[in-house]
PDB file of N, CA and C and ligand atoms in Angstrom:
ATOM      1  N   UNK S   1       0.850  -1.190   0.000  1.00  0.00           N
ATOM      2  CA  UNK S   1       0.000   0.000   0.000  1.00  0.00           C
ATOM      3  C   UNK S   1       0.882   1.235   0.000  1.00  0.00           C
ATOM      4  N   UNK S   2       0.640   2.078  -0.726  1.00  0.00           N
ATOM      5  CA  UNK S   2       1.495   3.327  -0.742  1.00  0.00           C
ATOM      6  C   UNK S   2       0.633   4.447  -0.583  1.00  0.00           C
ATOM      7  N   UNK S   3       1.619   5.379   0.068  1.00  0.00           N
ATOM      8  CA  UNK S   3       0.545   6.616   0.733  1.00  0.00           C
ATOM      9  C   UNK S   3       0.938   7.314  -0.032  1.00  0.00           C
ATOM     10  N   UNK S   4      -0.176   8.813  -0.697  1.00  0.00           N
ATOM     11  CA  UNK S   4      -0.232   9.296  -1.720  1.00  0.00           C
ATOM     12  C   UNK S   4       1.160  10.792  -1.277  1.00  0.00           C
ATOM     13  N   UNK S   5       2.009  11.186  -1.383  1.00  0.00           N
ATOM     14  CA  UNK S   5       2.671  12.487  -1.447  1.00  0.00           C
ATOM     15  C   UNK S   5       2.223  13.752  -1.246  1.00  0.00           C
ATOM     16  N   UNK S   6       1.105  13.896  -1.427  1.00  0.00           N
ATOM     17  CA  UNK S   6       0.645  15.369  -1.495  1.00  0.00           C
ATOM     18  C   UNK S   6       0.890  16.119  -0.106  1.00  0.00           C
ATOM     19  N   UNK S   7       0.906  17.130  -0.108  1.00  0.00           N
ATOM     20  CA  UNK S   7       1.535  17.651   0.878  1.00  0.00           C
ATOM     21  C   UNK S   7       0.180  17.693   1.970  1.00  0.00           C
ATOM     22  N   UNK S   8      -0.078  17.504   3.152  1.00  0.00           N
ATOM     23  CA  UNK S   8      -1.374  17.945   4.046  1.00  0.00           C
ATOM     24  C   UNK S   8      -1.141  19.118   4.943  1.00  0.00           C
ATOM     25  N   UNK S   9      -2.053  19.439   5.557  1.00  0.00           N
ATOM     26  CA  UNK S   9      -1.836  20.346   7.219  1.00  0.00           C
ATOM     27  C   UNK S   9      -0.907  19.412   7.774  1.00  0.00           C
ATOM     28  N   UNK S  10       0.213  20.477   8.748  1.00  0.00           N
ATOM     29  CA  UNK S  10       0.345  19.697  10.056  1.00  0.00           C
ATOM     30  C   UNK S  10      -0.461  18.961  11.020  1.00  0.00           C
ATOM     31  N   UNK S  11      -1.581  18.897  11.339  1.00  0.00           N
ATOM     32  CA  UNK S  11      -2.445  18.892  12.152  1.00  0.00           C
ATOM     33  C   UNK S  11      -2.662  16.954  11.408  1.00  0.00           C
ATOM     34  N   UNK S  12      -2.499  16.820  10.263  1.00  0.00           N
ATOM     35  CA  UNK S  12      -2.817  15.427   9.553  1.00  0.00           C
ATOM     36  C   UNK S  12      -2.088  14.324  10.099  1.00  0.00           C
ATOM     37  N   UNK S  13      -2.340  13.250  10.835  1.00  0.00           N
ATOM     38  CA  UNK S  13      -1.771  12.171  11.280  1.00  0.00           C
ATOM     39  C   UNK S  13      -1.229  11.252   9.980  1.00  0.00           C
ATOM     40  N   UNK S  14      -0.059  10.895  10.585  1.00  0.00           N
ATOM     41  CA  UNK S  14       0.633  10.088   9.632  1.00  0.00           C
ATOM     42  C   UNK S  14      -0.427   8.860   9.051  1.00  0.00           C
ATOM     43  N   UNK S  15      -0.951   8.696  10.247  1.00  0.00           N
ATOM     44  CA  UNK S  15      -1.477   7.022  10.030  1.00  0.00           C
ATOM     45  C   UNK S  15      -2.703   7.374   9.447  1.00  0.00           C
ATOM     46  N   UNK S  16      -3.538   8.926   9.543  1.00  0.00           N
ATOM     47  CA  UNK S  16      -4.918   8.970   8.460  1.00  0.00           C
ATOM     48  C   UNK S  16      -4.514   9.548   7.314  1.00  0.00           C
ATOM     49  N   UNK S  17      -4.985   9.007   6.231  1.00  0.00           N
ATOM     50  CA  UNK S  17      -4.899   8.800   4.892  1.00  0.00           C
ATOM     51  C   UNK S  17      -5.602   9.469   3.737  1.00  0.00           C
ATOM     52  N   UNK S  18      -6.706  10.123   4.876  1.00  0.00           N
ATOM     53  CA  UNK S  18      -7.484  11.459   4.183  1.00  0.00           C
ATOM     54  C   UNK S  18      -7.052  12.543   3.471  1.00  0.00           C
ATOM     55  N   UNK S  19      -7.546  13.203   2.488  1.00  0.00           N
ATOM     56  CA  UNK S  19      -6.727  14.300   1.964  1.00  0.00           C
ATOM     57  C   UNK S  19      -7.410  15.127   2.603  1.00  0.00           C
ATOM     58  N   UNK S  20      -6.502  16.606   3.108  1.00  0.00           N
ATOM     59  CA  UNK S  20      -7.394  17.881   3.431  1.00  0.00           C
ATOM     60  C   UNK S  20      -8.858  17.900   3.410  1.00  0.00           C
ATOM     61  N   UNK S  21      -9.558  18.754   3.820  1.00  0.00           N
ATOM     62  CA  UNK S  21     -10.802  19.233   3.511  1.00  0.00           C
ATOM     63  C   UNK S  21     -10.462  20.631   3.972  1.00  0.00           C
ATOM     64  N   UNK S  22     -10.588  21.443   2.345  1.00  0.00           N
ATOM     65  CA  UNK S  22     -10.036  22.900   2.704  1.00  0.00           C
ATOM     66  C   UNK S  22      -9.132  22.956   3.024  1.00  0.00           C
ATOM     67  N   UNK S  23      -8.711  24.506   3.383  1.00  0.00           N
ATOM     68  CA  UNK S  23      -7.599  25.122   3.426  1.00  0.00           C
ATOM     69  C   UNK S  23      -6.546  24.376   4.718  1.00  0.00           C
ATOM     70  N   UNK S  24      -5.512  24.038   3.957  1.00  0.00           N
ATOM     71  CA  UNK S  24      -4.785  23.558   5.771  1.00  0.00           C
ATOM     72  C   UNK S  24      -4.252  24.359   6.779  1.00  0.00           C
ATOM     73  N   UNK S  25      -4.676  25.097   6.537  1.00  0.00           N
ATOM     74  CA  UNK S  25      -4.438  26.270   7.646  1.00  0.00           C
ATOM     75  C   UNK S  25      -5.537  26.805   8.004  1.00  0.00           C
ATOM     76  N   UNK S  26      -6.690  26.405   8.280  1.00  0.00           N
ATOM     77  CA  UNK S  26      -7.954  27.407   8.592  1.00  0.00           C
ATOM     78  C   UNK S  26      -8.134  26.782  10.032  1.00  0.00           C
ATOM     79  N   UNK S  27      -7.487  26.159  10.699  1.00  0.00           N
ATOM     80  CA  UNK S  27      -7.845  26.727  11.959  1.00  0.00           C
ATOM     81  C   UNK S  27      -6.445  26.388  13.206  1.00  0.00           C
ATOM     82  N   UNK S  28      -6.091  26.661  14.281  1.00  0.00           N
ATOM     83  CA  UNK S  28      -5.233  26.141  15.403  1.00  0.00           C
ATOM     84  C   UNK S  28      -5.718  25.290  16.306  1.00  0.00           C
ATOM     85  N   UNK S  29      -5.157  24.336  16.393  1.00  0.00           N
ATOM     86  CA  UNK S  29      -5.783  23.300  17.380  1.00  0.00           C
ATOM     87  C   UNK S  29      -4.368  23.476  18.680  1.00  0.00           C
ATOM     88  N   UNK S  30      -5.281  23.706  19.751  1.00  0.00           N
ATOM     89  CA  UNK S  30      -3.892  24.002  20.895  1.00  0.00           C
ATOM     90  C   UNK S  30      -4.416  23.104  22.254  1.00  0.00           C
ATOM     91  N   UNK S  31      -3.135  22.396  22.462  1.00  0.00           N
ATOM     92  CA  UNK S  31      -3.538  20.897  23.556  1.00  0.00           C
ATOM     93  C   UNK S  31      -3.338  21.495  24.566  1.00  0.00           C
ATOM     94  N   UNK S  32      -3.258  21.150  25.984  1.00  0.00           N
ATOM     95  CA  UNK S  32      -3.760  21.910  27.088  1.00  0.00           C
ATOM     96  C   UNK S  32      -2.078  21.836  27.627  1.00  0.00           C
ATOM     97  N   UNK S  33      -1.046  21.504  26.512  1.00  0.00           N
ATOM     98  CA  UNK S  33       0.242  21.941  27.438  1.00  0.00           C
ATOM     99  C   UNK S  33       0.854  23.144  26.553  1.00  0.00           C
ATOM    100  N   UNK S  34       0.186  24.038  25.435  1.00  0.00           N
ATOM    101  CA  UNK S  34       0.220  25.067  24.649  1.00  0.00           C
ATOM    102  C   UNK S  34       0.644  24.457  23.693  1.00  0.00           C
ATOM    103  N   UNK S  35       0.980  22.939  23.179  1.00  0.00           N
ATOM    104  CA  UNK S  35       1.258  22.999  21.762  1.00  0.00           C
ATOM    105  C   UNK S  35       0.439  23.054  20.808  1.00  0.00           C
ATOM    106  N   UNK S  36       0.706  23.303  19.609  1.00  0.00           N
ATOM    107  CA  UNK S  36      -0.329  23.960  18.805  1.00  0.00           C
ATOM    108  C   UNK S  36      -0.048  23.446  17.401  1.00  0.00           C
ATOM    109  N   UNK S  37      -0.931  23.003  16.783  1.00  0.00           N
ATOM    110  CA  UNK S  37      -1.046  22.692  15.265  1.00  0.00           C
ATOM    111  C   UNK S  37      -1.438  23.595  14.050  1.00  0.00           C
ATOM    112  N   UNK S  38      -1.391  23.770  12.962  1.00  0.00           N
ATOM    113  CA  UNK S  38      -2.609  24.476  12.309  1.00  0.00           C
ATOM    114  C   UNK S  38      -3.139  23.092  10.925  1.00  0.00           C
ATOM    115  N   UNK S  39      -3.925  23.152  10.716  1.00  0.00           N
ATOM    116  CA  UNK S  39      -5.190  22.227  10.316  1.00  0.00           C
ATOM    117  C   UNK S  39      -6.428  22.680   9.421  1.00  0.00           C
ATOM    118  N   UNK S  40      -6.679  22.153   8.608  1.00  0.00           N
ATOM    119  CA  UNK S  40      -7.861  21.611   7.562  1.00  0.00           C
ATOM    120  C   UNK S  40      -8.954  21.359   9.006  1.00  0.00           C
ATOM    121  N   UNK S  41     -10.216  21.900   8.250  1.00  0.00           N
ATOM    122  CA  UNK S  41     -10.901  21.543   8.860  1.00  0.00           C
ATOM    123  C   UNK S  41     -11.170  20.052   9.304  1.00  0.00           C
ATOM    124  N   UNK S  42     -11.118  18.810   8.491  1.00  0.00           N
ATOM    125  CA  UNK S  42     -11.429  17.773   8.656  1.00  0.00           C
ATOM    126  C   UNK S  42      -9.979  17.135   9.656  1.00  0.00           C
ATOM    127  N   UNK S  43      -8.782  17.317   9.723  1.00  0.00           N
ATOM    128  CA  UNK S  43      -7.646  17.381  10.462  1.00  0.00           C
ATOM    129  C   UNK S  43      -7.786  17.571  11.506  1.00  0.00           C
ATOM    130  N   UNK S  44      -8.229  19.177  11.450  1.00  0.00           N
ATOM    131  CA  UNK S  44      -8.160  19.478  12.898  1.00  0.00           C
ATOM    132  C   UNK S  44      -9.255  19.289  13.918  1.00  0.00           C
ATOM    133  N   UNK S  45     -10.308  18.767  13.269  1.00  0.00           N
ATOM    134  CA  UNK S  45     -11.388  18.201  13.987  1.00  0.00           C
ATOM    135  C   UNK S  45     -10.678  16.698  14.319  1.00  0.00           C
ATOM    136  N   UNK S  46     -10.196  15.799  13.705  1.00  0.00           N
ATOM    137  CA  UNK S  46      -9.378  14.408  13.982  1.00  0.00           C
ATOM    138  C   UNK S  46      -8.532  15.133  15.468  1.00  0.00           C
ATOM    139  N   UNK S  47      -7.637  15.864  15.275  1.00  0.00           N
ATOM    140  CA  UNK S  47      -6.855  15.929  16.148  1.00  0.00           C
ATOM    141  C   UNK S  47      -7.715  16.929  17.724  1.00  0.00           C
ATOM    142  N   UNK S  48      -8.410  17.481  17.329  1.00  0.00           N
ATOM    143  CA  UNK S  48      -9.307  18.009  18.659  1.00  0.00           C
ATOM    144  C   UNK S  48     -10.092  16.904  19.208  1.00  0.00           C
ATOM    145  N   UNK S  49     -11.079  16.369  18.702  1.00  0.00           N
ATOM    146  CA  UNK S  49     -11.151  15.013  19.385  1.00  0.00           C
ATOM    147  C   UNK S  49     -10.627  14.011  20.245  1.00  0.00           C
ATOM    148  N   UNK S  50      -8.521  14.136  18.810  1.00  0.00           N
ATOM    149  CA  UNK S  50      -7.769  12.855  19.892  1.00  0.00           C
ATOM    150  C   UNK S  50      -7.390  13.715  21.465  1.00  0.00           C
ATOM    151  N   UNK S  51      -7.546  15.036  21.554  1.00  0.00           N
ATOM    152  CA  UNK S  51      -7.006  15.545  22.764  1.00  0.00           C
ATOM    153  C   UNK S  51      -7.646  15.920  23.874  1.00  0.00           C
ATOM    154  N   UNK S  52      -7.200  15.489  24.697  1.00  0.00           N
ATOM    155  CA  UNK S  52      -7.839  15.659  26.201  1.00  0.00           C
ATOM    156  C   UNK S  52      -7.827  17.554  26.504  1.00  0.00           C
ATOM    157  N   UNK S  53      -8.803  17.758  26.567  1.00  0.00           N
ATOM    158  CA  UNK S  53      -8.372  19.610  26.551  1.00  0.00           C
ATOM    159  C   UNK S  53      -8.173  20.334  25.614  1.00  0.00           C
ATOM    160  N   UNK S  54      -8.285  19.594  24.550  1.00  0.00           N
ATOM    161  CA  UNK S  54      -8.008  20.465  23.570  1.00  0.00           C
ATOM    162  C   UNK S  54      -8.781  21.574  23.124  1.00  0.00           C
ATOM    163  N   UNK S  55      -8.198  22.764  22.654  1.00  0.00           N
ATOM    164  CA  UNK S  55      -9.511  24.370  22.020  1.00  0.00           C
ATOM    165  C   UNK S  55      -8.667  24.166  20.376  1.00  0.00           C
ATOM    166  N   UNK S  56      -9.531  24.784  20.091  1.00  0.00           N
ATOM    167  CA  UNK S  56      -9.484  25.108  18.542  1.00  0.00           C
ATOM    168  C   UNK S  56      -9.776  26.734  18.143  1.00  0.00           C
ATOM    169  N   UNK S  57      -9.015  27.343  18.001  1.00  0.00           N
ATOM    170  CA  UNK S  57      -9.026  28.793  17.372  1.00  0.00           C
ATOM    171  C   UNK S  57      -9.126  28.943  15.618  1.00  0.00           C
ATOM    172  N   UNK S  58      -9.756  30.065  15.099  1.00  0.00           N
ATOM    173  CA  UNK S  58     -10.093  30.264  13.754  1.00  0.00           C
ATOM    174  C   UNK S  58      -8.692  30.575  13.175  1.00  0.00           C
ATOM    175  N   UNK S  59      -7.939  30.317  12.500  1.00  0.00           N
ATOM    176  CA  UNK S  59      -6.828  30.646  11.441  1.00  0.00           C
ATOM    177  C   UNK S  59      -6.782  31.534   9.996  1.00  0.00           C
ATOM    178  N   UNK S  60      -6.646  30.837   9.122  1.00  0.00           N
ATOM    179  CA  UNK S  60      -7.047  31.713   7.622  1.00  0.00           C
ATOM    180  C   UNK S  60      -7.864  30.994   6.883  1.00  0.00           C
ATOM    181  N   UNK S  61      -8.629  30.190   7.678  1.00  0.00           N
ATOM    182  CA  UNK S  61      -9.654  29.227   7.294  1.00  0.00           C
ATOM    183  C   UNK S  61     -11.156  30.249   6.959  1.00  0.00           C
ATOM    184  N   UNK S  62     -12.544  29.746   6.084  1.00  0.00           N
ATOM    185  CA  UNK S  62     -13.240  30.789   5.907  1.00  0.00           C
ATOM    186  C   UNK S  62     -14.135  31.128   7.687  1.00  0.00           C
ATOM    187  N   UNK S  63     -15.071  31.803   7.613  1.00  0.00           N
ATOM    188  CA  UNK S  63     -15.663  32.337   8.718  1.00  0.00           C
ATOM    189  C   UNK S  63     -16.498  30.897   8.964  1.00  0.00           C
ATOM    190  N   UNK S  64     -16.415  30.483  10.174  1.00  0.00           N
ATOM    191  CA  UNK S  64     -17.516  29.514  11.043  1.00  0.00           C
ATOM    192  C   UNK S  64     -16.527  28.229  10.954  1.00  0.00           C
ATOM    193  N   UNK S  65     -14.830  28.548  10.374  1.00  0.00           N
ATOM    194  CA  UNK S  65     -13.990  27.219  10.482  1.00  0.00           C
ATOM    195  C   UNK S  65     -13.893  26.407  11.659  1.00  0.00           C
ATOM    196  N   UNK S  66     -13.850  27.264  13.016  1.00  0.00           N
ATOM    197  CA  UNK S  66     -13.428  26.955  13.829  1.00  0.00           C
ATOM    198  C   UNK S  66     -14.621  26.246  14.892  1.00  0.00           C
ATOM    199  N   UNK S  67     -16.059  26.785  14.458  1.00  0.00           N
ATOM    200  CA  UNK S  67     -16.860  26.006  14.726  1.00  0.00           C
ATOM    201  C   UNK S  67     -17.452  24.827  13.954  1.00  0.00           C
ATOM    202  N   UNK S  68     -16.919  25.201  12.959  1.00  0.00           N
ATOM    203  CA  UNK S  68     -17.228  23.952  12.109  1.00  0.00           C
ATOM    204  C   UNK S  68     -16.507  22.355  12.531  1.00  0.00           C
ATOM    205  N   UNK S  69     -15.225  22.850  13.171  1.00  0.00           N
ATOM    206  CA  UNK S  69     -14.090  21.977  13.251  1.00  0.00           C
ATOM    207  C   UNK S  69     -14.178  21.643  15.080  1.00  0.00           C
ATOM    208  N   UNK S  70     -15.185  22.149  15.244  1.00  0.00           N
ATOM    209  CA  UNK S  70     -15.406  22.000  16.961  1.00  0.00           C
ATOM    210  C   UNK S  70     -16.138  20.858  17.130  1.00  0.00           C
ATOM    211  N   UNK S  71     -17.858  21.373  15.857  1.00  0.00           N
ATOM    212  CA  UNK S  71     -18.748  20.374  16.164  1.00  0.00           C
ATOM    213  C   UNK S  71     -18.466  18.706  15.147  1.00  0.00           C
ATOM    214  N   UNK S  72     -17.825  18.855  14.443  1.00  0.00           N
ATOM    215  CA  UNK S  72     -17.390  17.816  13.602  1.00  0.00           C
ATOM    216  C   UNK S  72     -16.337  17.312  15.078  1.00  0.00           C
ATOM    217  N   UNK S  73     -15.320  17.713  15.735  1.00  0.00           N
ATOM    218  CA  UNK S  73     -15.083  17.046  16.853  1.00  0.00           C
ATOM    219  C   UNK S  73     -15.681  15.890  17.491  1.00  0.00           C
ATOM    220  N   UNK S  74     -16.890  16.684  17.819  1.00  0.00           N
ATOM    221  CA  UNK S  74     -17.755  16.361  19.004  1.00  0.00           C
ATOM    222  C   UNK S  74     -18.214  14.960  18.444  1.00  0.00           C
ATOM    223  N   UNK S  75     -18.222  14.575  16.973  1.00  0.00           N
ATOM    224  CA  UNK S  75     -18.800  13.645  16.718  1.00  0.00           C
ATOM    225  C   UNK S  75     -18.054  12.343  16.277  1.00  0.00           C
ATOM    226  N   UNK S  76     -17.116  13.191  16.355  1.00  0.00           N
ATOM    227  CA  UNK S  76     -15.736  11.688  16.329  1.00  0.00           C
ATOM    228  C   UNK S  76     -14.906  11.235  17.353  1.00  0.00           C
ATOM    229  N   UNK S  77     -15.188   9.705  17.624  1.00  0.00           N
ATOM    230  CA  UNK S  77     -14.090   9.241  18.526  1.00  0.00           C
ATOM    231  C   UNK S  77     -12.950   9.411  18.255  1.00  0.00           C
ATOM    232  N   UNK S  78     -11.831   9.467  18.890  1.00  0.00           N
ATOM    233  CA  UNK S  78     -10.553  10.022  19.279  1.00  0.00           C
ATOM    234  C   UNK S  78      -9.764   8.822  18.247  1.00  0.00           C
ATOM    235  N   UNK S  79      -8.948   9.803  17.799  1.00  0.00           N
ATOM    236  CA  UNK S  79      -8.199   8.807  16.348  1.00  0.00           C
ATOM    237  C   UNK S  79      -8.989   7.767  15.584  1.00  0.00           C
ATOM    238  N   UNK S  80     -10.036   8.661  15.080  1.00  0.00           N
ATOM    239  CA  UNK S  80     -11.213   7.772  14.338  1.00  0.00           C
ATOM    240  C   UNK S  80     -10.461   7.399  13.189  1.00  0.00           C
ATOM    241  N   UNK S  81      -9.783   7.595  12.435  1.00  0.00           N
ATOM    242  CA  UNK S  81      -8.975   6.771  11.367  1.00  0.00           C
ATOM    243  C   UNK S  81      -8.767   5.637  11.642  1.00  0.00           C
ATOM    244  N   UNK S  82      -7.789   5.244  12.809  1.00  0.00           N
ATOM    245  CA  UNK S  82      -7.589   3.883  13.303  1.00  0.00           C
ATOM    246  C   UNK S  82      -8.566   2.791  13.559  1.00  0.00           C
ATOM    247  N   UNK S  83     -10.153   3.412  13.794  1.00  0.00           N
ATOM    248  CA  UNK S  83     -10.876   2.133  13.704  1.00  0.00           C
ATOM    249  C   UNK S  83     -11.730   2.369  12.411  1.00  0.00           C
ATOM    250  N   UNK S  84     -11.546   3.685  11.305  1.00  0.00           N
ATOM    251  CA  UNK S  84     -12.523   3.511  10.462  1.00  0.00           C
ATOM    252  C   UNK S  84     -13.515   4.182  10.427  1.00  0.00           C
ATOM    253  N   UNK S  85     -14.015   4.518  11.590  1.00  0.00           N
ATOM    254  CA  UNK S  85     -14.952   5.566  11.608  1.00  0.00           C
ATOM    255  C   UNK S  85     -14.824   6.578  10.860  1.00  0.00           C
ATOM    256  N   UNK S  86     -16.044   7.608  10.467  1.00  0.00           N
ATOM    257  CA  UNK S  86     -16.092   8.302  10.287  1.00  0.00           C
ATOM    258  C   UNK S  86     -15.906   8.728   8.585  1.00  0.00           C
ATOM    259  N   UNK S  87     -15.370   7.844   7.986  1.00  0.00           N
ATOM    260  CA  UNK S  87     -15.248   7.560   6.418  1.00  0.00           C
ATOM    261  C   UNK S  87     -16.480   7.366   5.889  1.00  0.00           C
TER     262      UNK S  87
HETATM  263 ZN1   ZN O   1      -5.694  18.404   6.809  1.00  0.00          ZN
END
């Protein structure tokens, strides 16, 4: 199996295989020890989920990114790639 090259957000886990959704920079995902990502909406909703504490701030993503990427959170278990979910 070979994983495709294209470049993603930081915020994109090695092990999910998704391409972006939108801009990869439209929002900051920041874990509760200040580190901080920036992220695709569909990314940074993966990675707010996997984190205990985690907030999500708006970036150069369009207007309602950051809630968009809150409530798409809310609805995924934590490293939903790994069991499949959410595909
Ligand atoms: Zn992404």
């Amino acid at each position: 199996m070979s994983i495709p090259t294209y470049s993603r957000c930081p915020a994109a886990h090695a092990d999910d295989p998704r391409p972006c959704n939108g801009p990869v920079d439209a929002v900051r995902v920041i874990d509760r020890t200040g580190a901080s990502a920036t992220g695709c909406v569909l990314h940074g909703a993966v990675l707010l989920a996997s984190l205990d504490g985690g907030r999500v701030y708006p970036l150069n993503g369009p207007a309602g990114s950051a809630i968009a990427v809150h409530r798409l959170a809310q609805s995924l278990p934590a490293f939903d790639f790994l069991s499949g979910a959410g595909r």
